[in-house]
PDB file of C-alpha atoms and ligand atoms in Angstrom:
ATOM      1  CA  MET Q 471     -72.883  44.154 -17.849  1.00 47.00           C
ATOM      2  CA  ARG Q 472     -70.308  46.851 -17.380  1.00 59.00           C
ATOM      3  CA  GLU Q 473     -66.814  45.957 -18.334  1.00 72.00           C
ATOM      4  CA  ARG Q 474     -64.220  45.249 -15.655  1.00 86.00           C
ATOM      5  CA  LEU Q 475     -60.620  45.678 -16.630  1.00 92.00           C
ATOM      6  CA  VAL Q 476     -57.621  44.784 -14.503  1.00 91.00           C
ATOM      7  CA  ILE Q 477     -54.409  46.321 -15.758  1.00 94.00           C
ATOM      8  CA  SER Q 478     -51.005  45.675 -14.273  1.00 93.00           C
ATOM      9  CA  VAL Q 479     -47.839  47.661 -14.957  1.00 96.00           C
ATOM     10  CA  SER Q 480     -44.654  45.591 -14.696  1.00 94.00           C
ATOM     11  CA  GLY Q 481     -41.023  45.875 -15.745  1.00 96.00           C
ATOM     12  CA  LYS Q 482     -37.453  45.995 -14.521  1.00 96.00           C
ATOM     13  CA  GLY Q 483     -36.513  48.393 -11.729  1.00 96.00           C
ATOM     14  CA  GLY Q 484     -36.551  52.082 -12.568  1.00 97.00           C
ATOM     15  CA  VAL Q 485     -37.915  51.759 -16.120  1.00 98.00           C
ATOM     16  CA  GLY Q 486     -40.936  54.000 -15.509  1.00 98.00           C
ATOM     17  CA  LYS Q 487     -43.707  51.767 -14.130  1.00 98.00           C
ATOM     18  CA  THR Q 488     -44.869  54.235 -11.493  1.00 98.00           C
ATOM     19  CA  THR Q 489     -44.698  57.136 -13.932  1.00 98.00           C
ATOM     20  CA  THR Q 490     -46.804  55.174 -16.423  1.00 98.00           C
ATOM     21  CA  ALA Q 491     -49.340  54.154 -13.760  1.00 98.00           C
ATOM     22  CA  ALA Q 492     -49.600  57.722 -12.426  1.00 98.00           C
ATOM     23  CA  LEU Q 493     -50.056  59.230 -15.877  1.00 98.00           C
ATOM     24  CA  LEU Q 494     -52.650  56.604 -16.834  1.00 98.00           C
ATOM     25  CA  THR Q 495     -54.502  57.446 -13.616  1.00 98.00           C
ATOM     26  CA  ARG Q 496     -54.424  61.112 -14.514  1.00 98.00           C
ATOM     27  CA  ILE Q 497     -55.649  60.608 -18.063  1.00 98.00           C
ATOM     28  CA  VAL Q 498     -58.451  58.203 -17.128  1.00 97.00           C
ATOM     29  CA  THR Q 499     -59.715  60.455 -14.322  1.00 97.00           C
ATOM     30  CA  GLU Q 500     -59.509  63.612 -16.402  1.00 96.00           C
ATOM     31  CA  LYS Q 501     -61.052  62.209 -19.539  1.00 95.00           C
ATOM     32  CA  THR Q 502     -63.587  59.664 -18.352  1.00 94.00           C
ATOM     33  CA  LYS Q 503     -66.036  59.025 -15.557  1.00 92.00           C
ATOM     34  CA  ARG Q 504     -64.966  55.428 -15.179  1.00 93.00           C
ATOM     35  CA  ASP Q 505     -64.690  54.078 -11.641  1.00 94.00           C
ATOM     36  CA  LEU Q 506     -61.028  53.547 -11.047  1.00 96.00           C
ATOM     37  CA  LEU Q 507     -59.206  51.640  -8.328  1.00 96.00           C
ATOM     38  CA  VAL Q 508     -55.473  52.305  -8.219  1.00 97.00           C
ATOM     39  CA  VAL Q 509     -53.369  49.789  -6.298  1.00 93.00           C
ATOM     40  CA  ASP Q 510     -49.765  50.370  -5.301  1.00 92.00           C
ATOM     41  CA  ALA Q 511     -48.497  46.808  -5.177  1.00 88.00           C
ATOM     42  CA  ASP Q 512     -44.877  47.908  -4.692  1.00 88.00           C
ATOM     43  CA  PRO Q 513     -43.775  47.861  -1.030  1.00 86.00           C
ATOM     44  CA  VAL Q 514     -41.515  50.849  -1.733  1.00 90.00           C
ATOM     45  CA  MET Q 515     -44.664  52.899  -2.423  1.00 93.00           C
ATOM     46  CA  ASN Q 516     -43.685  55.647  -4.823  1.00 96.00           C
ATOM     47  CA  LEU Q 517     -47.108  55.957  -6.359  1.00 97.00           C
ATOM     48  CA  PRO Q 518     -48.792  57.995  -3.566  1.00 97.00           C
ATOM     49  CA  ARG Q 519     -46.366  60.858  -4.080  1.00 96.00           C
ATOM     50  CA  ALA Q 520     -46.746  60.745  -7.858  1.00 97.00           C
ATOM     51  CA  LEU Q 521     -50.519  61.009  -7.325  1.00 98.00           C
ATOM     52  CA  GLY Q 522     -50.319  63.470  -4.445  1.00 97.00           C
ATOM     53  CA  ILE Q 523     -52.139  61.397  -1.823  1.00 96.00           C
ATOM     54  CA  ASP Q 524     -51.412  60.437   1.778  1.00 95.00           C
ATOM     55  CA  VAL Q 525     -51.511  56.806   2.841  1.00 94.00           C
ATOM     56  CA  PRO Q 526     -52.105  56.327   6.556  1.00 91.00           C
ATOM     57  CA  LYS Q 527     -52.719  52.576   6.394  1.00 90.00           C
ATOM     58  CA  THR Q 528     -51.549  49.793   4.134  1.00 90.00           C
ATOM     59  CA  VAL Q 529     -52.905  46.315   3.500  1.00 85.00           C
ATOM     60  CA  GLY Q 530     -49.516  44.944   4.589  1.00 84.00           C
ATOM     61  CA  SER Q 531     -49.743  46.524   8.007  1.00 85.00           C
ATOM     62  CA  ILE Q 532     -53.238  45.094   8.451  1.00 84.00           C
ATOM     63  CA  ALA Q 533     -52.116  41.616   7.400  1.00 80.00           C
ATOM     64  CA  THR Q 534     -49.128  41.816   9.739  1.00 83.00           C
ATOM     65  CA  LYS Q 535     -51.414  42.649  12.633  1.00 82.00           C
ATOM     66  CA  LEU Q 536     -53.780  39.770  11.824  1.00 79.00           C
ATOM     67  CA  ARG Q 537     -50.875  37.379  11.581  1.00 78.00           C
ATOM     68  CA  ARG Q 538     -49.502  38.567  14.928  1.00 80.00           C
ATOM     69  CA  ASP Q 539     -52.892  38.159  16.550  1.00 80.00           C
ATOM     70  CA  ILE Q 540     -53.146  34.614  15.235  1.00 77.00           C
ATOM     71  CA  ASP Q 541     -49.595  33.786  16.398  1.00 78.00           C
ATOM     72  CA  GLU Q 542     -50.067  35.281  19.857  1.00 80.00           C
ATOM     73  CA  GLY Q 543     -53.471  33.749  20.309  1.00 76.00           C
ATOM     74  CA  THR Q 544     -55.118  37.138  20.807  1.00 73.00           C
ATOM     75  CA  TYR Q 545     -57.207  36.590  17.724  1.00 68.00           C
ATOM     76  CA  SER Q 546     -60.572  35.622  19.141  1.00 67.00           C
ATOM     77  CA  GLY Q 547     -61.813  33.751  16.097  1.00 66.00           C
ATOM     78  CA  GLU Q 548     -65.400  34.887  16.596  1.00 69.00           C
ATOM     79  CA  VAL Q 549     -65.461  36.475  13.211  1.00 73.00           C
ATOM     80  CA  THR Q 550     -63.704  34.717  10.368  1.00 78.00           C
ATOM     81  CA  LYS Q 551     -60.241  35.879   9.451  1.00 76.00           C
ATOM     82  CA  GLN Q 552     -61.530  36.745   6.023  1.00 78.00           C
ATOM     83  CA  ASP Q 553     -64.158  39.047   7.524  1.00 82.00           C
ATOM     84  CA  VAL Q 554     -61.566  40.740   9.727  1.00 79.00           C
ATOM     85  CA  LEU Q 555     -59.242  41.332   6.794  1.00 78.00           C
ATOM     86  CA  GLU Q 556     -62.031  42.429   4.504  1.00 81.00           C
ATOM     87  CA  GLY Q 557     -63.339  44.959   6.995  1.00 83.00           C
ATOM     88  CA  GLU Q 558     -59.931  46.400   7.662  1.00 81.00           C
ATOM     89  CA  ILE Q 559     -59.031  46.590   4.023  1.00 84.00           C
ATOM     90  CA  TYR Q 560     -62.056  48.754   3.414  1.00 86.00           C
ATOM     91  CA  GLU Q 561     -60.613  51.008   6.102  1.00 84.00           C
ATOM     92  CA  ALA Q 562     -57.319  51.175   4.217  1.00 89.00           C
ATOM     93  CA  LEU Q 563     -59.118  52.134   1.034  1.00 94.00           C
ATOM     94  CA  ILE Q 564     -58.582  55.799   0.285  1.00 96.00           C
ATOM     95  CA  GLU Q 565     -61.485  57.474  -1.434  1.00 96.00           C
ATOM     96  CA  ASP Q 566     -60.208  60.420  -3.373  1.00 95.00           C
ATOM     97  CA  PRO Q 567     -62.871  62.215  -5.423  1.00 96.00           C
ATOM     98  CA  ARG Q 568     -61.036  61.199  -8.601  1.00 96.00           C
ATOM     99  CA  PHE Q 569     -60.240  57.539  -7.835  1.00 98.00           C
ATOM    100  CA  ASP Q 570     -59.955  55.009  -5.016  1.00 97.00           C
ATOM    101  CA  PHE Q 571     -56.531  53.988  -3.844  1.00 97.00           C
ATOM    102  CA  LEU Q 572     -55.116  51.025  -1.977  1.00 94.00           C
ATOM    103  CA  ALA Q 573     -51.489  50.564  -0.925  1.00 91.00           C
ATOM    104  CA  MET Q 574     -50.351  46.983  -0.414  1.00 86.00           C
ATOM    105  CA  GLY Q 575     -47.304  48.063   1.616  1.00 85.00           C
ATOM    106  CA  ARG Q 576     -45.238  45.278   3.098  1.00 80.00           C
ATOM    107  CA  THR Q 577     -45.892  42.461   5.521  1.00 73.00           C
ATOM    108  CA  GLU Q 578     -43.423  42.215   8.390  1.00 71.00           C
ATOM    109  CA  GLY Q 579     -42.051  39.246  10.236  1.00 67.00           C
ATOM    110  CA  GLU Q 580     -40.612  35.891   9.363  1.00 61.00           C
ATOM    111  CA  GLY Q 581     -42.182  32.811   7.939  1.00 58.00           C
ATOM    112  CA  CYS Q 582     -44.941  32.069   5.565  1.00 57.00           C
ATOM    113  CA  TYR Q 583     -47.758  34.397   4.905  1.00 59.00           C
ATOM    114  CA  CYS Q 584     -49.326  31.976   2.500  1.00 65.00           C
ATOM    115  CA  TYR Q 585     -52.634  31.890   4.285  1.00 67.00           C
ATOM    116  CA  VAL Q 586     -52.933  35.644   4.700  1.00 67.00           C
ATOM    117  CA  ASN Q 587     -51.656  36.205   1.164  1.00 70.00           C
ATOM    118  CA  ARG Q 588     -54.250  33.858  -0.202  1.00 73.00           C
ATOM    119  CA  LEU Q 589     -56.959  35.720   1.637  1.00 71.00           C
ATOM    120  CA  LEU Q 590     -55.620  39.027   0.353  1.00 73.00           C
ATOM    121  CA  THR Q 591     -55.675  37.843  -3.235  1.00 78.00           C
ATOM    122  CA  GLN Q 592     -59.281  36.745  -2.832  1.00 78.00           C
ATOM    123  CA  ILE Q 593     -60.274  40.025  -1.242  1.00 79.00           C
ATOM    124  CA  LEU Q 594     -58.557  42.060  -3.953  1.00 82.00           C
ATOM    125  CA  ASP Q 595     -60.302  40.009  -6.604  1.00 83.00           C
ATOM    126  CA  THR Q 596     -63.626  40.760  -4.956  1.00 85.00           C
ATOM    127  CA  LEU Q 597     -62.809  44.420  -4.442  1.00 89.00           C
ATOM    128  CA  SER Q 598     -61.822  44.950  -8.062  1.00 90.00           C
ATOM    129  CA  GLN Q 599     -65.286  43.727  -9.119  1.00 90.00           C
ATOM    130  CA  ASN Q 600     -66.590  47.079  -7.879  1.00 92.00           C
ATOM    131  CA  TYR Q 601     -64.555  49.087 -10.360  1.00 95.00           C
ATOM    132  CA  GLU Q 602     -64.561  49.445 -14.098  1.00 94.00           C
ATOM    133  CA  ILE Q 603     -60.789  49.709 -14.108  1.00 95.00           C
ATOM    134  CA  THR Q 604     -58.284  48.392 -11.565  1.00 94.00           C
ATOM    135  CA  LEU Q 605     -54.759  49.610 -12.198  1.00 96.00           C
ATOM    136  CA  LEU Q 606     -51.850  47.934 -10.402  1.00 93.00           C
ATOM    137  CA  ASP Q 607     -48.381  49.450 -10.113  1.00 94.00           C
ATOM    138  CA  MET Q 608     -46.180  46.401  -9.523  1.00 90.00           C
ATOM    139  CA  SER Q 609     -42.775  46.077  -7.885  1.00 87.00           C
ATOM    140  CA  ALA Q 610     -39.654  45.544  -9.955  1.00 86.00           C
ATOM    141  CA  GLY Q 611     -39.021  41.985  -8.754  1.00 73.00           C
ATOM    142  CA  LEU Q 612     -40.663  39.004 -10.331  1.00 71.00           C
ATOM    143  CA  GLU Q 613     -41.839  37.394  -7.076  1.00 68.00           C
ATOM    144  CA  HIS Q 614     -45.279  38.928  -7.407  1.00 65.00           C
ATOM    145  CA  LEU Q 615     -45.768  36.917 -10.568  1.00 64.00           C
ATOM    146  CA  SER Q 616     -45.009  33.623  -8.877  1.00 60.00           C
ATOM    147  CA  ARG Q 617     -47.089  34.644  -5.877  1.00 59.00           C
ATOM    148  CA  ARG Q 618     -49.843  35.484  -8.314  1.00 55.00           C
ATOM    149  CA  THR Q 619     -50.887  38.604  -6.455  1.00 56.00           C
ATOM    150  CA  ASN Q 620     -51.964  39.867  -9.825  1.00 53.00           C
ATOM    151  CA  ARG Q 621     -53.923  36.946 -11.135  1.00 60.00           C
ATOM    152  CA  ASN Q 622     -56.733  37.514 -13.579  1.00 73.00           C
ATOM    153  CA  VAL Q 623     -54.991  40.414 -15.196  1.00 84.00           C
ATOM    154  CA  ASP Q 624     -56.660  41.546 -18.407  1.00 89.00           C
ATOM    155  CA  ILE Q 625     -53.916  43.764 -19.713  1.00 93.00           C
ATOM    156  CA  LEU Q 626     -50.328  43.205 -18.701  1.00 93.00           C
ATOM    157  CA  ILE Q 627     -48.297  46.305 -19.515  1.00 96.00           C
ATOM    158  CA  ILE Q 628     -44.538  45.814 -19.531  1.00 97.00           C
ATOM    159  CA  VAL Q 629     -42.448  48.966 -19.527  1.00 98.00           C
ATOM    160  CA  VAL Q 630     -38.948  48.892 -20.999  1.00 98.00           C
ATOM    161  CA  ASP Q 631     -36.283  51.555 -21.087  1.00 98.00           C
ATOM    162  CA  PRO Q 632     -33.426  51.511 -23.589  1.00 98.00           C
ATOM    163  CA  SER Q 633     -31.347  48.811 -21.907  1.00 97.00           C
ATOM    164  CA  ARG Q 634     -30.754  45.150 -22.651  1.00 97.00           C
ATOM    165  CA  ALA Q 635     -31.600  44.302 -19.038  1.00 97.00           C
ATOM    166  CA  ALA Q 636     -35.029  45.922 -19.337  1.00 97.00           C
ATOM    167  CA  TYR Q 637     -35.698  44.112 -22.613  1.00 97.00           C
ATOM    168  CA  GLU Q 638     -34.664  40.758 -21.177  1.00 96.00           C
ATOM    169  CA  ALA Q 639     -36.745  41.395 -18.066  1.00 95.00           C
ATOM    170  CA  ALA Q 640     -39.735  42.032 -20.340  1.00 96.00           C
ATOM    171  CA  LEU Q 641     -39.345  38.626 -22.002  1.00 96.00           C
ATOM    172  CA  ARG Q 642     -38.857  36.977 -18.620  1.00 94.00           C
ATOM    173  CA  ILE Q 643     -42.018  38.590 -17.270  1.00 92.00           C
ATOM    174  CA  ARG Q 644     -43.946  37.396 -20.309  1.00 91.00           C
ATOM    175  CA  ASP Q 645     -42.611  33.847 -19.888  1.00 91.00           C
ATOM    176  CA  LEU Q 646     -43.161  33.756 -16.151  1.00 87.00           C
ATOM    177  CA  ALA Q 647     -46.684  35.086 -16.428  1.00 84.00           C
ATOM    178  CA  LYS Q 648     -47.448  32.234 -18.821  1.00 82.00           C
ATOM    179  CA  GLU Q 649     -45.692  29.669 -16.656  1.00 82.00           C
ATOM    180  CA  VAL Q 650     -47.726  30.511 -13.581  1.00 77.00           C
ATOM    181  CA  HIS Q 651     -50.898  30.756 -15.664  1.00 71.00           C
ATOM    182  CA  ILE Q 652     -51.784  34.335 -14.983  1.00 74.00           C
ATOM    183  CA  GLU Q 653     -54.735  34.648 -17.256  1.00 75.00           C
ATOM    184  CA  PHE Q 654     -54.007  37.886 -19.025  1.00 82.00           C
ATOM    185  CA  LYS Q 655     -55.893  38.648 -22.206  1.00 86.00           C
ATOM    186  CA  LYS Q 656     -53.397  41.003 -23.677  1.00 90.00           C
ATOM    187  CA  ILE Q 657     -49.723  41.793 -23.168  1.00 93.00           C
ATOM    188  CA  VAL Q 658     -48.368  45.101 -24.399  1.00 96.00           C
ATOM    189  CA  VAL Q 659     -45.011  46.826 -24.163  1.00 98.00           C
ATOM    190  CA  ILE Q 660     -44.378  50.518 -23.610  1.00 98.00           C
ATOM    191  CA  GLY Q 661     -40.969  51.935 -24.506  1.00 98.00           C
ATOM    192  CA  ASN Q 662     -39.919  54.714 -22.138  1.00 98.00           C
ATOM    193  CA  ARG Q 663     -37.178  57.281 -22.816  1.00 98.00           C
ATOM    194  CA  PHE Q 664     -36.032  55.711 -26.087  1.00 98.00           C
ATOM    195  CA  PRO Q 665     -33.974  57.781 -28.494  1.00 96.00           C
ATOM    196  CA  PRO Q 666     -36.189  57.890 -31.629  1.00 93.00           C
ATOM    197  CA  GLU Q 667     -33.506  56.244 -33.774  1.00 95.00           C
ATOM    198  CA  ILE Q 668     -33.733  52.900 -31.930  1.00 95.00           C
ATOM    199  CA  GLU Q 669     -37.516  52.843 -31.733  1.00 94.00           C
ATOM    200  CA  ALA Q 670     -37.929  50.959 -35.010  1.00 94.00           C
ATOM    201  CA  ASP Q 671     -35.399  48.380 -33.891  1.00 96.00           C
ATOM    202  CA  LEU Q 672     -37.281  47.800 -30.641  1.00 97.00           C
ATOM    203  CA  ARG Q 673     -40.520  47.414 -32.554  1.00 96.00           C
ATOM    204  CA  SER Q 674     -39.127  44.795 -34.905  1.00 96.00           C
ATOM    205  CA  GLN Q 675     -37.444  42.843 -32.100  1.00 97.00           C
ATOM    206  CA  LEU Q 676     -40.682  42.759 -30.148  1.00 97.00           C
ATOM    207  CA  GLU Q 677     -42.581  41.702 -33.231  1.00 96.00           C
ATOM    208  CA  ILE Q 678     -40.349  38.654 -33.561  1.00 96.00           C
ATOM    209  CA  GLU Q 679     -41.205  37.840 -29.952  1.00 95.00           C
ATOM    210  CA  GLY Q 680     -44.891  38.282 -30.685  1.00 93.00           C
ATOM    211  CA  LEU Q 681     -45.132  41.313 -28.414  1.00 95.00           C
ATOM    212  CA  ASP Q 682     -47.047  44.431 -29.287  1.00 95.00           C
ATOM    213  CA  LEU Q 683     -45.355  47.806 -28.772  1.00 97.00           C
ATOM    214  CA  ILE Q 684     -48.352  49.937 -27.893  1.00 97.00           C
ATOM    215  CA  GLY Q 685     -46.581  53.248 -27.465  1.00 97.00           C
ATOM    216  CA  MET Q 686     -43.492  55.220 -26.595  1.00 98.00           C
ATOM    217  CA  ILE Q 687     -43.097  57.741 -23.795  1.00 98.00           C
ATOM    218  CA  PRO Q 688     -40.347  60.192 -24.666  1.00 98.00           C
ATOM    219  CA  ASN Q 689     -37.830  61.434 -22.159  1.00 98.00           C
ATOM    220  CA  ASP Q 690     -39.548  64.502 -20.776  1.00 98.00           C
ATOM    221  CA  ASP Q 691     -37.653  67.351 -19.084  1.00 97.00           C
ATOM    222  CA  GLU Q 692     -40.886  68.798 -17.703  1.00 96.00           C
ATOM    223  CA  LEU Q 693     -41.550  65.465 -16.013  1.00 97.00           C
ATOM    224  CA  SER Q 694     -38.049  65.525 -14.494  1.00 96.00           C
ATOM    225  CA  LYS Q 695     -38.677  69.002 -13.082  1.00 95.00           C
ATOM    226  CA  VAL Q 696     -42.013  68.050 -11.563  1.00 95.00           C
ATOM    227  CA  ASN Q 697     -40.515  64.858 -10.197  1.00 93.00           C
ATOM    228  CA  TYR Q 698     -37.521  66.681  -8.752  1.00 94.00           C
ATOM    229  CA  ARG Q 699     -39.842  69.026  -6.880  1.00 95.00           C
ATOM    230  CA  GLY Q 700     -41.854  66.060  -5.594  1.00 93.00           C
ATOM    231  CA  VAL Q 701     -45.013  67.482  -7.122  1.00 95.00           C
ATOM    232  CA  PRO Q 702     -47.843  65.137  -8.254  1.00 97.00           C
ATOM    233  CA  LEU Q 703     -47.928  64.294 -11.944  1.00 97.00           C
ATOM    234  CA  PHE Q 704     -51.405  65.824 -12.105  1.00 97.00           C
ATOM    235  CA  GLU Q 705     -49.597  69.158 -12.200  1.00 96.00           C
ATOM    236  CA  LEU Q 706     -47.555  68.336 -15.256  1.00 97.00           C
ATOM    237  CA  ASP Q 707     -48.584  70.529 -18.186  1.00 96.00           C
ATOM    238  CA  GLU Q 708     -51.093  68.743 -20.419  1.00 95.00           C
ATOM    239  CA  GLU Q 709     -48.968  69.621 -23.407  1.00 97.00           C
ATOM    240  CA  SER Q 710     -45.907  67.908 -21.963  1.00 97.00           C
ATOM    241  CA  PRO Q 711     -44.628  65.086 -24.201  1.00 98.00           C
ATOM    242  CA  ALA Q 712     -45.088  62.351 -21.570  1.00 98.00           C
ATOM    243  CA  VAL Q 713     -48.731  63.322 -20.881  1.00 98.00           C
ATOM    244  CA  LYS Q 714     -49.531  63.389 -24.591  1.00 98.00           C
ATOM    245  CA  ALA Q 715     -47.858  60.028 -25.135  1.00 98.00           C
ATOM    246  CA  VAL Q 716     -49.736  58.345 -22.280  1.00 98.00           C
ATOM    247  CA  ASP Q 717     -52.963  59.915 -23.526  1.00 98.00           C
ATOM    248  CA  GLN Q 718     -52.457  58.121 -26.847  1.00 97.00           C
ATOM    249  CA  ILE Q 719     -51.587  54.885 -25.057  1.00 98.00           C
ATOM    250  CA  ALA Q 720     -54.748  55.109 -22.932  1.00 97.00           C
ATOM    251  CA  GLU Q 721     -56.777  55.620 -26.083  1.00 95.00           C
ATOM    252  CA  LYS Q 722     -55.167  52.600 -27.741  1.00 95.00           C
ATOM    253  CA  LEU Q 723     -55.824  50.492 -24.672  1.00 94.00           C
ATOM    254  CA  GLY Q 724     -59.470  51.365 -24.962  1.00 91.00           C
ATOM    255  CA  LEU Q 725     -59.599  53.209 -21.657  1.00 93.00           C
ATOM    256  CA  LEU Q 726     -61.032  56.479 -22.941  1.00 92.00           C
ATOM    257  CA  GLY Q 727     -63.664  55.967 -25.558  1.00 75.00           C
ATOM    258  CA  GLU Q 728     -66.190  53.400 -26.507  1.00 60.00           C
ATOM    259  CA  VAL Q 729     -63.559  50.885 -27.415  1.00 51.00           C
ATOM    260  CA  THR Q 730     -64.319  47.668 -25.556  1.00 57.00           C
ATOM    261  CA  LEU Q 731     -62.003  44.920 -24.532  1.00 57.00           C
ATOM    262  CA  LEU Q 732     -63.525  42.681 -27.170  1.00 57.00           C
ATOM    263  CA  LYS Q 733     -62.706  45.228 -29.829  1.00 58.00           C
ATOM    264  CA  LEU Q 734     -59.228  45.522 -28.434  1.00 59.00           C
ATOM    265  CA  LEU Q 735     -58.794  41.794 -28.792  1.00 61.00           C
ATOM    266  CA  GLY Q 736     -60.097  41.900 -32.330  1.00 60.00           C
ATOM    267  CA  GLN Q 737     -63.118  39.774 -31.425  1.00 57.00           C
ATOM    268  CA  GLU Q 738     -65.729  42.347 -32.276  1.00 51.00           C
TER     269      GLU Q 738
HETATM  270  N1  ATP S 830     -40.267  59.712 -19.704  1.00 80.93           N
HETATM  271  C1  ATP S 830     -39.596  60.179 -18.649  1.00 80.93           C
HETATM  272  N2  ATP S 830     -39.015  61.407 -18.699  1.00 80.93           N
HETATM  273  C2  ATP S 830     -38.334  61.869 -17.623  1.00 80.93           C
HETATM  274  N3  ATP S 830     -38.168  61.219 -16.456  1.00 80.93           N
HETATM  275  C3  ATP S 830     -38.727  60.003 -16.354  1.00 80.93           C
HETATM  276  C4  ATP S 830     -39.463  59.415 -17.433  1.00 80.93           C
HETATM  277  N4  ATP S 830     -39.893  58.204 -17.036  1.00 80.93           N
HETATM  278  C5  ATP S 830     -39.476  58.035 -15.771  1.00 80.93           C
HETATM  279  N5  ATP S 830     -38.769  59.102 -15.359  1.00 80.93           N
HETATM  280  C6  ATP S 830     -38.105  59.249 -14.059  1.00 80.93           C
HETATM  281  O1  ATP S 830     -37.303  58.109 -13.821  1.00 80.93           O
HETATM  282  C7  ATP S 830     -37.386  57.684 -12.476  1.00 80.93           C
HETATM  283  C8  ATP S 830     -37.876  56.247 -12.402  1.00 80.93           C
HETATM  284  O2  ATP S 830     -39.206  56.214 -12.886  1.00 80.93           O
HETATM  285  P1  ATP S 830     -40.335  55.386 -12.120  1.00 80.93           P
HETATM  286  O3  ATP S 830     -40.288  55.628 -10.668  1.00 80.93           O
HETATM  287  O4  ATP S 830     -41.593  55.630 -12.843  1.00 80.93           O
HETATM  288  O5  ATP S 830     -39.801  53.920 -12.436  1.00 80.93           O
HETATM  289  P2  ATP S 830     -40.269  52.535 -11.783  1.00 80.93           P
HETATM  290  O6  ATP S 830     -40.156  51.528 -12.855  1.00 80.93           O
HETATM  291  O7  ATP S 830     -41.581  52.696 -11.137  1.00 80.93           O
HETATM  292  O8  ATP S 830     -39.136  52.331 -10.681  1.00 80.93           O
HETATM  293  P3  ATP S 830     -39.135  51.261  -9.477  1.00 80.93           P
HETATM  294  O9  ATP S 830     -38.714  49.956 -10.094  1.00 80.93           O
HETATM  295  O10 ATP S 830     -38.128  51.803  -8.532  1.00 80.93           O
HETATM  296  O11 ATP S 830     -40.528  51.214  -8.923  1.00 80.93           O
HETATM  297  C9  ATP S 830     -38.297  58.656 -11.770  1.00 80.93           C
HETATM  298  O12 ATP S 830     -37.524  59.629 -11.148  1.00 80.93           O
HETATM  299  C10 ATP S 830     -39.117  59.258 -12.929  1.00 80.93           C
HETATM  300  O13 ATP S 830     -39.560  60.560 -12.662  1.00 80.93           O
HETATM  301 MG1   MG S 831     -42.216  52.249  -9.169  1.00 80.93          MG
END
């Protein structure tokens, strides 16, 4: 059976989650033929620009409509709600030649979306079965962890920048993920924009916490320029430090070569 990997990128606000997700997308699509589903799970939706794609429809807008139809009684109920959602979500799926893309967007309105959210989680779980790699760019808050929108995550990537708040958020994310029983197989940390002289310190602190520092992305002026111009990260020079760093990280995560998840976990 082909391997299915679900990878989620978490961390405090502004630490570089979207940048990491976009660069991983670029590396995987450029270097492999693996089927990739990229999910923007952050309602703010920065990932489409970083990838250079347009998003006409989000899952959130579809769920909002379904909820409204249920509330107003216009939902006929002839087809199950799950079927309605499933069908519409396939419509929201963007099929770029390089990867498929789904934006979660936001759900509008008051009250509990528990039912619709539960359906969405199920549908996403099913959808991700069709891809070798599902990559989720998460929002900065921690609510998604308690809502378990990213359950069954294989690799939980936590990005930290050189700030105490980012470090503490990383530990909190780790603890929360365990508390709510998200069944991740591996947790790794990526340090973004660290001055080289504090890298060793970060590594040893994380080691004490039992967390693996899988790589560092240096501060990259070329990335700033591209980002300032609003140009997709696919256009960043392949020799730029951030691209090279994420390339190495992708390799270590076993996304490029023959390395399997079992190998990654040291079970093979
Ligand atoms: N290594 C880097 N070199 C230069 N600029 C960077 C680097 N990493 C991130 N940035 C810039 O920092 C800003 C924040 O990065 P990014 O959007 O990836 O963070 P985020 O964690 O996704 O933020 P949010 O919590 O708002 O979703 C962006 O403008 C991005 O271009
Ligand atoms: Mg982001």
